[in-house]
Amino acid sequence: MKSLITICLLAGLSCSVAAEKLAIVGGKVFTGSEQGTLDSATVLIDNNKIVTVTTSTEVPEGYTAIDATGKYVTPGLIGAYTQLGLVEVSSSAGTVDASVTESLVSSTGAAFDVSYAINPDSTLMAISRVEGVTSAVTGISRSATLFKGQGALITLSGASDSVLKARAFVAVDVGNYGAEANGGSRAAVWVTLNEAISEAVQVTTAAQLSPSSDWHGINSRADVKALKPVVNGTIPLLIFADRAADIRQVISFKKRYPKIKVVLVKGMEAWRVADELAKADIPVIIDPEFNLPGGFDQLGATLANAKRLEEAGVMVAIGMETHNIRLATQHAGNAVAFGMSWDAAMAALTVNPAQIFAMPDGLGTLKKGAQADVVIWSGDPLEVSEAAEMVIINGKQVEMTSRQIKLQQRYQQRAQSEQASQYIR
Amino acid sequence: MATTLRQLSVTAACCCALLLSACAEEKAEQAEQAPKVTIDKNPFPSKYQPLPGEPTVITGVTILDGIGNKIENGMVYFSEGKIAAIGETLDIPAGATVIDGTGKWVTPGIIDVHSHLGVYPNPSTHSHSDGNEAVKPVTANVWAEHSVWPQDPGFGRALAGGVTALQILPGSANLFGGRSVVLKNVPHRTMQEMKFPEAPYGLKMACGENPKRVYGKKGGPSTRMGNVAGYRQAWADAENYRRAWERYEAEYEAGKNPKPPKRDLNLDTLMGVLNDEIRVHMHCYRADEMAVMMDVMKEFGYQIYSFQHGVEAYKIGDLLAENNVCSAMWADWWGFKMEAYDGIRENIPMVHQAGACAIVHSDSDLGIQRLNQEAAKAWSDGRRAGLEISQQDAWTWLSANPAKSLGIFDKTGSLEVGKNADLVLWSANPFSTYARADKVYIDGGLAFDLAEPSTWPVADFELGQVGEGDIK
């Protein structure tokens, strides 16, 4: 965390100058592009863009060199499914914007929109970004409705305009939890989903949703508006399911609505239908560490899930967490320990979520023209003992501090000086 | 009741003075004592039998002995369930199984001091929710072992992660949640067959948010000060109970025929703590609350053997060291409630550095499967903050310190000659994400072998179901 200074000193530079042109030299570079992983390469950044990734170690004129020899360089990690910006403390501490009860505007829940709720000053932003997470998919985790509203894509830069893309997806749960909240049975939740989607398909003119026209749908008017980009295939529909039988229903749904960009989330038994998922072009967001039968819809849970999905050609994203989204690297590392390839695991943290959610500006990759979200790691990012040493978001080096780092520093100093702790900053 | 007895004897004395003949009769009656009432402290004794083992030598292996020593290219020999020899070179006894440990690591088995396996098992249906007797704030009368379901698939998963012993705790809804039980992680039919022989009982207590949230609208406590009043009243009651038993014992020893105190299962447990037979393990997050609890501990003269979670332990490492209280911690959990808001990644190494006893715990059916990685994170985060701790010292967080806090360090928790052969052969340095437990031995018996699917436990629940016998 604090070795930024070391790197700059190694390179003989002052850190106080925010260089506009950076050359990160000599690191092992995972590009997330056709270039694959390069054992020793140079990443050139001009302003906020990646200029190129090259195997040459020459530093072009005008570039400030950062020595990354022996280190790993990757795109900034993307939290594949989080509640970042929507929650500060999960329970008994006031409003949590990731959880919605009921509201006048919505009957099926599709209309809820988290882009209004994002708080860039949340401590989770800095705590996560200093560990290499530079952007995230964020959405509602709990709702009493069919859909969990519309999620957003955000940057973790802390900038006032943190929303990269509002209304970037809609989510629905058809597993045990979704069924319980919607009639107590899959017999109810699926019919409701079919009906809600079918309504959105049938609405073709704005006039149909005007307040002066009659509307008798199960969706509210606002819900239908939110679902239009889903049925048009502009934004993905995230479907939570674990049981193989449920996932087969998800695949059938995709066949009924081929235009809809379906993404499977959680998918503990996804490995059992991996070939069908690959054929239906349905990507999967997983936590690969789930290997226990938490419910009767998770009996086949195994740490080999990621490996088997990769082997079948399914696109996999990893990183379902919020306060500890920084541990997505550990999740991916454990997927590798159970057979996933290292490159696929790195892609699952970067370029795959970027593709699934159509992240803007080439995020999730280090390729020419992409926005420069770059992380320099002390070593293999999937190793629990390694850490992010330098984090660049949109071309700017992130200050490597957070509320947690400040607490740590305060009490480390307190242990030495016995000064009254609240005077130590 | 005791008063009535005393009154009777006074009456008898008066009798004696007046009617001498009756007096002799009275004395004879007194001499005939009723059988002494004692409390059976072990009514559910361990029926544990070790798995069969064979004399085994692991050669060419990197050894962390769990008490701060590292041997590169070393050898460890175990036989008849015990560590028989450890060192750089050993004479290989005839007939011993020899395992080539080149490139691999050996450590003591991991001991998790905070698990709810069996009491909150998988599948986590409501029918299985047996960890919190959340009906009143003081339930020291309940014993976690009576909720443990040995068919929880989580035990087998933990075994694959190198966990050889674990403490099963009641939950933290109550001020006094009940007794814990220490188990050996050997899959069996009954709790008694898993029960760690001669391990002392623990008592789960809880600070802070949970009890006041659960009881705030159910008669209290509804505040932290209400919590503390609840602990103190319970200890005061326990002192009273202990005095009643001491009086009974003393009178009985004096040849009298006292009436025994009314048995109270709740106070039995609390008295056990005051007598240092039962060990307090206390769920507590905040530094200021831990400081208060250490004063309550002194007020009533018992020992807290560990704070569980201790998310703010780093703020009071000096106080914890002074009071000889261990902290069982996560590497990086934080933020799920206010009292976890100040969690930092350097908590464990900072507690260690303060000279206090640091433990890595899980409180999770997933986390328990990779406690070595939790230690690795804490170790490396500490180093980045300038806390130079060796890996061999860091392993004390996983085996020796847990064993000490549980009172079983004389039997396990380190690789020392004569101790139980509870050890793990790792495929690589266990501070790596990629390391897997190749072989797990408990009392010298091979409980898990990564290369041999027939040694992967399949719980009854998983038999005949999707995923039976799969790699987990």
mmCIF file of C-alpha atoms in Angstrom, chain B residues 1 22 141 163 182 202 230 243 258 311 374 448:
data_model
loop_
_atom_site.group_PDB
_atom_site.id
_atom_site.type_symbol
_atom_site.label_atom_id
_atom_site.label_comp_id
_atom_site.label_asym_id
_atom_site.label_seq_id
_atom_site.Cartn_x
_atom_site.Cartn_y
_atom_site.Cartn_z
ATOM 1 C CA MET B 1 -34.050 -24.626 52.347
ATOM 2 C CA ALA B 22 -33.890 -38.676 72.901
ATOM 3 C CA ASN B 141 -27.565 -23.754 30.627
ATOM 4 C CA VAL B 163 -8.671 -28.069 9.994
ATOM 5 C CA VAL B 182 -14.249 -28.772 21.102
ATOM 6 C CA GLY B 202 -16.000 -23.020 26.887
ATOM 7 C CA GLY B 230 -26.849 -8.418 32.755
ATOM 8 C CA ARG B 243 -21.219 -20.166 48.117
ATOM 9 C CA PRO B 258 -26.983 -30.653 54.870
ATOM 10 C CA VAL B 311 -12.300 -6.154 15.202
ATOM 11 C CA GLU B 374 -6.475 -15.589 6.115
ATOM 12 C CA PHE B 448 -8.095 -36.608 4.020
#
